Amino acid sequence: MTSIEVTNLQKTFQTKRKAAGLSGSMRALIKPEYSLIEAVHNLSFRMEAGELLGFIGPNGAGKSTTIKMLTGILHPSGGEAKVLGFIPWKERQKLAYHIGTVFGQRPQLWYHLPAMDTFILFGKIYELDDKETKKRIEYLTEAFEIKDLLDVPVRKLSLGQRMRCEVAASLLHRPKLLLLDEPSIGLDVVAKQHIRDAIKRMNQEEGVGVLLTSHDAGDLEAMCRRVIVVNHGQIVYEDKVSNLKRKFLTTKLVEVRYAEEVSKDYAIDGVEILKVGHYGVKLKFDTTKTSVDSVMSHLSGAGDIVDITISDPPLEEVIAKIYQEANG
Amino acid sequence: MKTFSKYWSIFQITLINSLAYPGELVGRSLMIIPFMWIFYQLWKVTFSAAGADIINGLTLRDTLWYLMLAETIELGRPPIARTMSENVKDGSIAYILNKPYDFLLYQFSTAMGETIFRAILNAVFGGLTVLWLVGAPKHPEGFLIALPAIFGAWILHFCINAMIGLSAFVVEDVSAFTWIYQKLAFIFGGMLIPLDFYPQWLQTLAKFLPFSSAIYGPARLFVTPTAQFFINVMSLQLAWIFVLTFLLVVAYRRGLTQLTVNGG
């Protein structure tokens, strides 16, 4: 079953242009100039029910605008979209019963009140029975580990704690689809992991589909199976996360530590040396140009290796590569 | 029933929220005390200069009680237009719009939740001040009779301010409009001077405009709680509520297609 179907979706904004300084302001007053910004340009994609789909791209790529159109807040300039069978901007309220949203940069919990008050309010807004709300809060409390946080005014919570409450609140009415716009922004590693685990659990236990926009490559690797990369309002890449890694993840990072001090010239063809110390080295190489084998034998010939780490570069770099490729 | 309980809960949570900083709430309401004292000085001089106990049907005591209720209505209402404009500017409108409730009823429920405690405190502080300055009102029961009109006044305020707020969907900043509205309400609503003291032609004009239904009507009903006046005030007020609600709904439907949501 398809949960999101988007065909040639477009959104154009009109923005006022103004030259810098007072004279620019005066000119803009007398003769305002406008420019059109195409935030979303002919976007088409599908998302299956229960899927975990990553929707990534740099700032201003049109990710958030797309999410806002999919929730029905913004009217598109053109194209079509169906979310759970509803046309979002025409059936916004009906759709609202079936989707949950989290905009990571803005709170939906009442700031001065304990999160529990918002949970109860949401129960009423989504027309749940009081008993059902209570049961649901208990379940989410356990899934998101927020038992001790519910009675504290939201403003006193840390960002990580607050985000756990935010995501939990958006799941109160058992939505079929969760739209997460930068849920991990500003969080530390542990807090990110908490949220990722809880979302994955909700996906497995309740089959809630997740459309996630993020700057954080870690979110994708941890949660999503498929990824859509957008830039300038257009899709530049669409594939499984694993394929994305294989295709664009052609460099390896190697960090080696030796038992004793080593003085060796590590330079070989195709290897970029990132850091050299007396007891080790950190380098990067392209596996399509230099074989892993040749690099390893070169390194092991230098001395007794006590520790070695081989890792992929962060996905940010991969995304940067895709952008570069897309932009020629 | 569930629909009603939805808006009732929104009203309740805003009511509780308005108590988050009780010091601020009380402090702000204390402002009515110097206002009433200034009005007292001003009108005392006016009445003695005119050498009359009654001007156009109002005594000094009536005038002060009238102004107390007018101020209470005005100071009690929350800055809906500014809040809506801020919601658009900071992007939080995204959360308000994506829940299964009617946006305008949501705004109205929150506006009423914010109004109640402010208005009660203003009425208490303002009432005590006026009581001390000029004594008890001639018709204390007038307050109860004016209650429906006070509620109607807030509905009117809501309609006008929400319309100004909706213009934020297009222009984002609405401070100029709220400034103009405030000044119009001051003059045509009878906030500083009861409309009875205006020249006849201005009175006729002002009494017909919605500003008078939103301030003058209920405040005047408090000091002259006759059946006839009650009917006059309520019927004009209801007519304006009907017209402005209609305009508001139309403006909202149009505004929605124009909305730009800020932020990433």
Coordinates of C-alpha atoms in Angstrom, one line a residue:
Chain A
M1 CA 0.0 0.0 0.0
T2 CA 1.2 3.5 -0.8
S3 CA 1.2 6.0 1.9
I4 CA 2.6 9.0 0.0
E5 CA 2.4 9.6 -3.7
V6 CA 3.8 12.8 -5.1
T7 CA 3.6 13.8 -8.7
N8 CA 5.3 16.8 -10.2
L9 CA 4.9 18.8 -7.0
Q10 CA 5.9 22.4 -7.2
K11 CA 6.1 25.4 -4.9
T12 CA 7.2 28.8 -5.9
F13 CA 7.6 31.7 -3.4
Q14 CA 7.7 35.3 -4.3
T15 CA 10.2 37.3 -2.3
K16 CA 11.0 40.9 -2.2
R17 CA 14.4 42.0 -3.3
K18 CA 16.2 44.9 -1.7
A19 CA 19.7 46.3 -2.3
A20 CA 21.8 46.9 0.8
G21 CA 21.8 50.2 2.7
L22 CA 19.3 53.1 3.0
S23 CA 19.2 53.9 -0.7
G24 CA 18.4 50.3 -1.4
S25 CA 15.5 50.4 1.1
M26 CA 14.2 53.7 -0.4
R27 CA 14.3 52.3 -3.9
A28 CA 12.5 49.1 -2.7
L29 CA 9.8 51.2 -1.2
I30 CA 9.2 53.2 -4.4
K31 CA 9.7 50.4 -6.9
P32 CA 9.6 47.0 -5.2
E33 CA 11.3 44.2 -7.0
Y34 CA 10.3 40.6 -6.6
S35 CA 12.0 37.4 -7.4
L36 CA 10.5 34.0 -7.7
I37 CA 12.1 31.2 -5.8
E38 CA 11.4 27.7 -6.8
A39 CA 11.6 25.9 -3.5
V40 CA 10.2 22.6 -5.0
H41 CA 10.5 21.8 -8.6
N42 CA 8.6 18.9 -10.3
L43 CA 9.1 16.6 -7.4
S44 CA 7.8 13.1 -7.8
F45 CA 8.2 10.1 -5.5
R46 CA 6.3 7.4 -3.6
M47 CA 6.5 6.0 -0.2
E48 CA 5.1 2.7 0.9
A49 CA 3.1 2.2 4.1
G50 CA 5.4 1.4 7.0
E51 CA 8.5 2.5 5.1
L52 CA 11.4 4.4 6.7
L53 CA 12.3 6.9 4.1
G54 CA 15.1 9.5 4.5
F55 CA 14.6 12.8 2.7
I56 CA 17.9 14.7 2.8
G57 CA 19.5 17.6 1.3
P58 CA 21.4 20.8 2.2
N59 CA 19.7 23.9 3.6
G60 CA 17.2 25.4 1.3
A61 CA 16.9 22.2 -0.7
G62 CA 13.1 22.2 -0.3
K63 CA 12.8 19.4 2.2
S64 CA 10.8 21.3 4.8
T65 CA 8.6 23.0 2.2
T66 CA 7.8 19.5 0.8
I67 CA 6.9 18.3 4.3
K68 CA 4.7 21.3 4.9
M69 CA 2.8 20.6 1.6
L70 CA 2.4 17.0 2.6
T71 CA 0.8 18.0 5.9
G72 CA -1.5 20.4 4.1
I73 CA -0.1 23.6 5.7
L74 CA 1.2 25.0 2.4
H75 CA -0.7 25.0 -0.9
P76 CA 1.5 23.9 -3.8
S77 CA 1.9 26.0 -6.9
G78 CA 1.4 23.0 -9.0
G79 CA 1.4 19.2 -9.1
E80 CA -0.4 16.6 -7.1
A81 CA 0.1 14.7 -3.8
K82 CA -1.8 12.1 -1.9
V83 CA -1.0 11.3 1.7
L84 CA -2.8 8.2 3.0
G85 CA -5.4 8.7 0.3
F86 CA -6.0 12.4 1.2
I87 CA -5.1 15.5 -0.8
P88 CA -3.3 17.3 2.1
W89 CA -4.1 20.9 1.4
K90 CA -7.8 20.1 0.6
E91 CA -8.4 17.6 3.5
R92 CA -5.9 18.9 6.0
Q93 CA -8.1 18.3 9.1
K94 CA -9.1 14.7 8.1
L95 CA -5.5 13.9 7.3
A96 CA -4.4 15.3 10.7
Y97 CA -6.0 12.4 12.5
H98 CA -3.7 9.9 10.8
I99 CA -0.4 11.7 10.7
G100 CA 2.1 12.9 13.4
T101 CA 4.6 15.6 12.8
V102 CA 7.6 16.9 14.6
F103 CA 9.4 20.0 13.4
G104 CA 12.7 19.7 15.3
Q105 CA 13.3 23.4 15.5
R106 CA 10.0 24.3 17.1
P107 CA 8.2 23.0 20.1
Q108 CA 4.6 21.8 20.0
L109 CA 4.5 21.0 23.7
W110 CA 3.2 23.9 25.9
Y111 CA 6.4 25.5 27.1
H112 CA 5.5 26.5 30.6
L113 CA 3.5 23.4 31.5
P114 CA 4.5 19.8 32.2
A115 CA 4.5 17.6 29.0
M116 CA 1.7 15.6 30.6
D117 CA -0.7 18.5 30.2
T118 CA 0.0 18.6 26.4
F119 CA -0.4 14.8 26.2
I120 CA -3.8 15.1 27.8
L121 CA -4.7 18.0 25.6
F122 CA -3.7 16.1 22.5
G123 CA -5.8 13.2 23.7
K124 CA -8.8 15.5 23.6
I125 CA -7.8 17.1 20.3
Y126 CA -7.5 13.7 18.6
E127 CA -10.7 12.7 20.2
L128 CA -9.4 9.7 22.2
D129 CA -11.2 8.3 25.2
D130 CA -9.6 9.3 28.5
K131 CA -8.9 5.7 29.3
E132 CA -7.3 5.2 25.9
T133 CA -5.2 8.3 26.3
K134 CA -4.0 7.1 29.7
K135 CA -3.0 3.7 28.3
R136 CA -1.3 5.2 25.3
I137 CA 0.7 7.6 27.5
E138 CA 1.9 4.7 29.6
Y139 CA 3.0 2.8 26.5
L140 CA 4.9 5.9 25.1
T141 CA 6.3 6.7 28.4
E142 CA 8.0 3.3 28.5
A143 CA 9.0 3.4 24.8
F144 CA 10.6 6.8 25.0
E145 CA 11.9 6.5 28.6
I146 CA 10.2 9.7 29.7
K147 CA 8.4 8.6 32.9
D148 CA 10.3 11.0 35.1
L149 CA 10.0 13.9 32.6
L150 CA 6.3 14.2 32.2
D151 CA 5.6 16.2 35.3
V152 CA 8.4 18.7 34.8
P153 CA 7.6 22.0 33.0
V154 CA 8.9 21.6 29.5
R155 CA 11.1 24.7 29.7
K156 CA 13.1 22.9 32.4
L157 CA 13.9 19.9 30.2
S158 CA 17.1 19.5 28.3
L159 CA 16.8 19.6 24.5
G160 CA 17.2 15.8 24.3
Q161 CA 14.6 15.2 26.9
R162 CA 12.2 17.6 25.3
M163 CA 12.6 16.0 21.9
R164 CA 11.8 12.6 23.3
C165 CA 8.6 14.1 24.7
E166 CA 7.9 15.9 21.4
V167 CA 8.2 12.7 19.3
A168 CA 6.2 10.7 21.9
A169 CA 3.4 13.4 21.8
S170 CA 3.2 13.2 18.0
L171 CA 2.6 9.5 18.3
L172 CA -0.2 9.7 20.9
H173 CA -3.0 9.2 18.4
R174 CA -1.4 6.2 16.7
P175 CA -0.7 7.9 13.4
K176 CA 0.0 5.7 10.4
L177 CA 2.6 8.1 9.2
L178 CA 5.2 10.2 11.0
L179 CA 6.7 13.2 9.4
L180 CA 9.9 14.2 11.1
D181 CA 11.6 17.4 10.1
E182 CA 15.1 17.5 11.5
P183 CA 14.2 15.7 14.7
S184 CA 17.8 15.3 15.8
I185 CA 19.0 18.9 15.3
G186 CA 21.2 20.2 18.1
L187 CA 21.1 16.9 20.0
D188 CA 24.2 15.1 21.4
V189 CA 25.1 11.6 20.4
V190 CA 23.3 9.8 23.2
A191 CA 20.1 11.8 22.8
K192 CA 20.1 11.1 19.1
Q193 CA 20.5 7.4 19.7
H194 CA 17.6 7.4 22.2
I195 CA 15.3 9.0 19.7
R196 CA 16.4 6.8 16.8
D197 CA 15.9 3.6 18.9
A198 CA 12.4 4.7 20.0
I199 CA 11.3 5.6 16.5
K200 CA 12.6 2.3 15.1
R201 CA 10.7 0.5 17.8
M202 CA 7.5 2.3 16.9
N203 CA 8.0 1.4 13.3
Q204 CA 8.5 -2.3 14.1
E205 CA 5.8 -2.6 16.7
E206 CA 3.1 -0.4 15.2
G207 CA 4.1 -0.2 11.5
V208 CA 4.1 3.6 11.5
G209 CA 5.8 4.9 8.4
V210 CA 8.5 7.5 8.8
L211 CA 9.5 10.2 6.4
L212 CA 12.5 11.9 7.9
T213 CA 14.4 15.0 6.8
S214 CA 17.8 15.4 8.3
H215 CA 21.1 17.0 8.0
D216 CA 22.6 14.2 10.0
A217 CA 23.9 11.3 8.0
G218 CA 23.7 9.2 11.2
D219 CA 19.9 9.4 11.3
L220 CA 19.8 7.9 7.8
E221 CA 22.2 5.1 8.6
A222 CA 20.5 4.3 11.8
M223 CA 16.9 4.5 10.7
C224 CA 16.2 4.6 7.0
R225 CA 16.3 1.8 4.4
R226 CA 15.7 4.1 1.4
V227 CA 16.9 7.6 0.8
I228 CA 15.9 10.5 -1.4
V229 CA 18.4 13.2 -1.9
V230 CA 17.1 16.6 -3.0
N231 CA 18.8 19.7 -4.0
H232 CA 17.3 22.9 -5.4
G233 CA 13.8 21.4 -5.0
Q234 CA 14.7 18.4 -7.3
I235 CA 15.5 14.8 -6.6
V236 CA 19.2 14.2 -7.3
Y237 CA 19.4 10.7 -6.0
E238 CA 17.0 8.0 -4.9
D239 CA 18.1 4.5 -3.8
K240 CA 18.6 2.2 -0.8
V241 CA 20.8 3.5 1.9
S242 CA 23.1 0.5 1.4
N243 CA 23.4 1.2 -2.3
L244 CA 24.2 4.8 -1.7
K245 CA 27.0 3.8 0.6
R246 CA 28.4 1.3 -1.9
K247 CA 28.2 3.6 -4.8
F248 CA 29.5 6.8 -3.3
L249 CA 31.4 5.4 -0.4
T250 CA 34.5 4.5 -2.3
T251 CA 37.0 6.0 0.2
K252 CA 38.3 4.4 3.4
L253 CA 39.8 5.9 6.4
V254 CA 42.5 3.9 8.1
E255 CA 44.0 4.5 11.5
V256 CA 47.0 2.4 12.6
R257 CA 48.8 2.3 15.9
Y258 CA 52.2 0.6 16.2
A259 CA 53.9 -1.1 19.2
E260 CA 57.0 1.0 19.0
E261 CA 58.1 4.3 17.5
V262 CA 58.1 4.1 13.7
S263 CA 59.8 6.3 11.3
K264 CA 58.6 5.6 7.8
D265 CA 57.6 7.4 4.8
Y266 CA 53.9 6.4 4.4
A267 CA 53.4 8.1 1.1
I268 CA 52.3 5.7 -1.6
D269 CA 50.3 6.4 -4.7
G270 CA 46.6 7.3 -4.2
V271 CA 46.9 7.6 -0.4
E272 CA 46.3 10.9 1.4
I273 CA 48.0 11.2 4.7
L274 CA 45.8 12.9 7.3
K275 CA 47.9 12.7 10.4
V276 CA 51.3 11.3 11.3
G277 CA 52.6 10.6 14.8
H278 CA 55.5 8.7 16.2
Y279 CA 53.4 5.7 17.0
G280 CA 50.9 5.7 14.2
V281 CA 49.2 7.3 11.2
K282 CA 45.8 8.2 9.9
L283 CA 45.2 8.1 6.2
K284 CA 42.6 8.1 3.5
F285 CA 42.5 6.4 0.1
D286 CA 40.2 5.7 -2.8
T287 CA 39.5 2.0 -3.1
T288 CA 38.9 2.3 -6.8
K289 CA 42.5 3.6 -7.4
T290 CA 44.5 1.9 -4.7
S291 CA 43.7 -1.6 -3.4
V292 CA 43.1 -2.2 0.3
D293 CA 45.6 -5.0 0.1
S294 CA 48.5 -2.8 -1.1
V295 CA 47.8 -0.2 1.6
M296 CA 47.6 -2.9 4.3
S297 CA 50.9 -4.6 3.3
H298 CA 52.6 -1.2 3.1
L299 CA 51.5 -0.4 6.6
S300 CA 52.2 -3.7 8.2
G301 CA 55.7 -3.6 6.8
A302 CA 56.4 -0.6 8.9
G303 CA 56.3 -2.3 12.3
D304 CA 54.1 -4.3 14.7
I305 CA 50.6 -3.1 14.5
V306 CA 48.8 -3.1 17.9
D307 CA 45.6 -1.5 16.7
I308 CA 43.9 -0.8 13.4
T309 CA 40.6 0.9 12.5
I310 CA 39.1 0.9 9.0
S311 CA 36.1 3.1 8.6
D312 CA 33.8 4.8 6.0
P313 CA 33.8 8.6 5.9
P314 CA 30.8 10.3 7.3
L315 CA 27.7 10.3 5.1
E316 CA 27.9 14.1 4.8
E317 CA 30.8 13.6 2.6
V318 CA 28.9 11.1 0.5
I319 CA 26.1 13.5 0.1
A320 CA 28.5 16.3 -0.9
K321 CA 29.8 14.0 -3.6
I322 CA 26.3 13.4 -4.9
Y323 CA 25.7 17.1 -5.0
Q324 CA 28.9 17.6 -6.8
E325 CA 28.0 15.0 -9.3
A326 CA 24.5 16.4 -9.8
N327 CA 25.8 19.9 -10.3
G328 CA 28.4 18.6 -12.8
Chain B
M1 CA -19.6 16.4 22.4
K2 CA -16.0 15.5 21.7
T3 CA -15.7 18.5 19.5
F4 CA -16.8 20.8 22.3
S5 CA -14.5 19.1 24.8
K6 CA -11.7 19.7 22.4
Y7 CA -12.1 23.4 22.5
W8 CA -12.9 23.4 26.2
S9 CA -9.6 21.6 26.8
I10 CA -7.7 24.2 24.7
F11 CA -9.4 26.9 26.7
Q12 CA -8.5 25.2 30.0
I13 CA -4.8 24.7 29.1
T14 CA -4.4 28.3 28.1
L15 CA -6.1 29.3 31.3
I16 CA -3.6 27.2 33.3
N17 CA -0.8 28.5 31.1
S18 CA -1.7 32.1 31.9
L19 CA -0.9 31.3 35.5
A20 CA 2.6 30.2 34.7
Y21 CA 4.0 33.6 35.8
P22 CA 1.5 34.9 38.4
G23 CA 3.8 37.8 39.4
E24 CA 3.7 39.1 35.8
L25 CA -0.1 38.6 35.6
V26 CA -0.7 40.6 38.8
G27 CA 1.9 43.2 38.0
R28 CA 0.4 43.9 34.6
S29 CA -3.1 44.2 36.1
L30 CA -2.0 46.7 38.7
M31 CA -1.6 49.2 35.9
I32 CA -5.3 49.8 36.0
I33 CA -4.9 51.6 39.4
P34 CA -2.9 54.6 38.1
F35 CA -5.1 54.7 35.0
M36 CA -8.3 55.0 37.1
W37 CA -6.6 57.6 39.4
I38 CA -5.7 59.7 36.4
F39 CA -9.2 59.4 35.0
Y40 CA -10.6 60.4 38.3
Q41 CA -8.5 63.6 38.4
L42 CA -9.3 64.4 34.8
W43 CA -13.0 64.0 35.1
K44 CA -13.3 65.6 38.6
V45 CA -11.8 68.8 37.1
T46 CA -14.1 68.5 34.0
F47 CA -17.2 68.1 36.1
S48 CA -16.4 71.0 38.4
A49 CA -15.3 73.2 35.5
A50 CA -18.7 72.5 33.9
G51 CA -20.3 73.3 37.2
A52 CA -22.7 70.3 36.8
D53 CA -23.3 67.0 38.6
I54 CA -24.6 65.3 35.5
I55 CA -23.3 65.7 32.0
N56 CA -25.3 64.1 29.2
G57 CA -26.9 61.7 31.7
L58 CA -23.7 60.6 33.5
T59 CA -22.4 61.6 36.9
L60 CA -18.8 61.5 37.9
R61 CA -19.4 58.2 39.7
D62 CA -21.1 56.7 36.5
T63 CA -18.2 58.0 34.4
L64 CA -15.6 56.4 36.6
W65 CA -17.4 53.0 36.8
Y66 CA -18.0 53.2 33.0
L67 CA -14.3 53.8 32.4
M68 CA -13.4 51.0 34.8
L69 CA -15.3 48.4 32.8
A70 CA -14.1 49.9 29.5
E71 CA -10.5 49.5 30.6
T72 CA -11.2 46.0 32.0
I73 CA -12.5 44.9 28.6
E74 CA -9.6 46.4 26.7
L75 CA -6.8 45.4 29.1
G76 CA -8.2 41.9 29.5
R77 CA -8.1 41.0 25.9
P78 CA -5.0 39.3 24.7
P79 CA -2.9 40.5 21.7
I80 CA -4.3 38.0 19.3
A81 CA -3.1 39.8 16.2
R82 CA 0.4 40.0 17.5
T83 CA 0.4 36.4 18.6
M84 CA -0.8 35.2 15.2
S85 CA 1.8 37.4 13.4
E86 CA 4.5 36.0 15.6
N87 CA 3.3 32.4 14.9
V88 CA 3.7 33.2 11.2
K89 CA 7.1 34.9 11.6
D90 CA 8.6 32.1 13.7
G91 CA 7.0 29.3 11.8
S92 CA 5.1 27.8 14.8
I93 CA 1.9 28.3 12.7
A94 CA 3.0 24.9 11.2
Y95 CA 2.1 23.1 14.4
I96 CA -1.1 25.1 14.9
L97 CA -2.4 24.3 11.5
N98 CA -1.7 20.6 11.4
K99 CA -4.0 19.5 14.2
P100 CA -7.6 18.3 13.7
Y101 CA -9.4 21.3 14.9
D102 CA -10.8 24.5 13.4
F103 CA -8.0 27.0 13.3
L104 CA -10.3 30.0 14.2
L105 CA -12.0 28.2 17.0
Y106 CA -8.6 27.1 18.3
Q107 CA -7.5 30.8 18.3
F108 CA -10.7 31.8 20.0
S109 CA -10.4 29.2 22.7
T110 CA -6.8 30.3 23.5
A111 CA -7.8 34.0 23.4
M112 CA -10.6 33.4 25.9
G113 CA -8.3 31.3 28.1
E114 CA -5.8 34.2 28.2
T115 CA -8.6 36.7 28.9
I116 CA -10.3 35.4 32.0
F117 CA -7.7 35.9 34.7
R118 CA -6.5 39.1 33.2
A119 CA -10.0 40.5 33.1
I120 CA -10.9 39.3 36.6
L121 CA -7.7 40.9 38.1
N122 CA -8.3 44.1 36.2
A123 CA -11.9 44.3 37.4
V124 CA -10.9 43.6 41.0
F125 CA -8.0 46.2 41.1
G126 CA -9.9 48.7 39.0
G127 CA -13.1 48.2 40.9
L128 CA -11.5 48.6 44.3
T129 CA -9.7 51.8 43.1
V130 CA -13.0 53.3 41.8
L131 CA -14.8 52.2 44.9
W132 CA -12.3 54.1 47.0
L133 CA -12.3 57.1 44.8
V134 CA -16.1 57.6 44.2
G135 CA -18.0 55.0 46.1
A136 CA -20.1 52.0 45.0
P137 CA -21.8 52.0 41.6
K138 CA -25.4 53.1 41.4
H139 CA -26.5 49.8 40.0
P140 CA -24.2 47.0 41.2
E141 CA -26.5 44.5 39.5
G142 CA -25.6 46.2 36.2
F143 CA -22.4 44.2 36.2
L144 CA -24.3 40.9 35.9
I145 CA -26.6 42.4 33.2
A146 CA -23.6 43.6 31.3
L147 CA -21.9 40.2 31.4
P148 CA -23.3 38.8 28.1
A149 CA -22.3 42.1 26.4
I150 CA -18.8 41.8 27.9
F151 CA -18.5 38.3 26.5
G152 CA -19.9 39.6 23.1
A153 CA -17.3 42.4 23.2
W154 CA -14.5 39.9 23.4
I155 CA -15.9 38.0 20.5
L156 CA -15.9 41.2 18.5
H157 CA -12.4 42.0 19.6
F158 CA -11.4 38.5 18.6
C159 CA -13.0 38.8 15.1
I160 CA -11.3 42.2 14.3
N161 CA -8.0 41.2 15.8
A162 CA -8.0 37.8 14.2
M163 CA -8.6 39.4 10.9
I164 CA -5.6 41.7 11.4
G165 CA -3.7 38.6 12.6
L166 CA -4.6 36.8 9.4
S167 CA -3.1 39.5 7.3
A168 CA 0.2 38.2 8.7
F169 CA -0.3 35.3 6.4
V170 CA 0.5 37.7 3.6
V171 CA 2.4 40.7 5.1
E172 CA 3.9 38.9 8.2
D173 CA 4.2 42.0 10.4
V174 CA 0.9 43.5 11.6
S175 CA 2.0 46.0 14.2
A176 CA 0.9 49.0 12.0
F177 CA -2.6 47.6 11.8
T178 CA -2.9 46.8 15.5
W179 CA -1.7 50.4 16.2
I180 CA -4.5 51.8 14.0
Y181 CA -7.1 49.5 15.5
Q182 CA -6.1 50.5 19.0
K183 CA -6.4 54.2 18.2
L184 CA -9.8 53.7 16.5
A185 CA -11.0 51.7 19.5
F186 CA -9.8 54.5 21.8
I187 CA -11.7 57.2 19.9
F188 CA -14.8 55.4 18.6
G189 CA -15.0 52.8 21.4
G190 CA -15.2 55.5 24.1
M191 CA -12.1 54.4 26.0
L192 CA -11.0 57.8 27.2
I193 CA -14.2 59.8 26.8
P194 CA -17.7 58.2 27.1
L195 CA -19.3 58.6 23.7
D196 CA -22.2 60.5 25.4
F197 CA -19.8 63.5 25.7
Y198 CA -19.2 63.7 22.0
P199 CA -21.0 66.1 19.6
Q200 CA -24.2 64.6 18.4
W201 CA -23.1 63.7 14.9
L202 CA -20.0 62.0 16.1
Q203 CA -22.0 60.1 18.7
T204 CA -24.3 58.8 16.1
L205 CA -21.5 57.7 13.9
A206 CA -19.4 56.2 16.7
K207 CA -22.3 54.3 18.2
F208 CA -23.0 52.5 15.0
L209 CA -19.4 51.3 14.5
P210 CA -18.3 48.0 15.8
F211 CA -15.8 49.6 18.2
S212 CA -18.7 50.9 20.3
S213 CA -20.2 47.5 20.5
A214 CA -16.8 46.2 21.7
I215 CA -16.3 48.8 24.5
Y216 CA -18.9 51.5 24.9
G217 CA -22.0 49.2 24.8
P218 CA -21.2 46.8 27.7
A219 CA -19.5 49.6 29.8
R220 CA -22.5 51.9 29.4
L221 CA -24.9 49.0 30.1
F222 CA -23.2 48.5 33.4
V223 CA -24.1 52.0 34.6
T224 CA -27.5 52.1 32.9
P225 CA -28.8 48.5 33.1
T226 CA -32.3 49.0 31.7
A227 CA -34.1 46.4 29.6
Q228 CA -34.4 48.6 26.6
F229 CA -30.7 49.5 26.6
F230 CA -29.8 45.8 27.1
I231 CA -31.8 45.0 24.0
N232 CA -30.3 47.8 22.0
V233 CA -26.7 46.9 22.9
M234 CA -27.1 43.2 22.4
S235 CA -28.9 43.4 19.1
L236 CA -26.3 45.8 17.6
Q237 CA -23.5 43.7 19.0
L238 CA -25.0 40.4 17.6
A239 CA -25.3 42.0 14.2
W240 CA -21.7 43.0 14.2
I241 CA -20.6 39.6 15.5
F242 CA -22.5 38.0 12.7
V243 CA -21.0 40.3 10.0
L244 CA -17.5 40.1 11.3
T245 CA -17.5 36.4 11.8
F246 CA -18.6 35.9 8.2
L247 CA -15.8 38.3 7.0
L248 CA -13.3 36.5 9.3
V249 CA -14.1 33.1 7.8
V250 CA -13.8 34.4 4.3
A251 CA -10.5 36.1 5.1
Y252 CA -9.2 32.9 6.7
R253 CA -10.1 30.8 3.7
R254 CA -8.3 33.2 1.4
G255 CA -5.4 33.7 3.7
L256 CA -4.7 30.0 3.8
T257 CA -3.8 29.8 0.2
Q258 CA -1.4 32.8 0.6
L259 CA 0.4 31.5 3.7
T260 CA 4.2 31.3 3.7
V261 CA 5.7 29.3 6.5
N262 CA 9.1 30.6 7.6
G263 CA 12.1 28.6 8.6
G264 CA 13.8 25.5 7.5

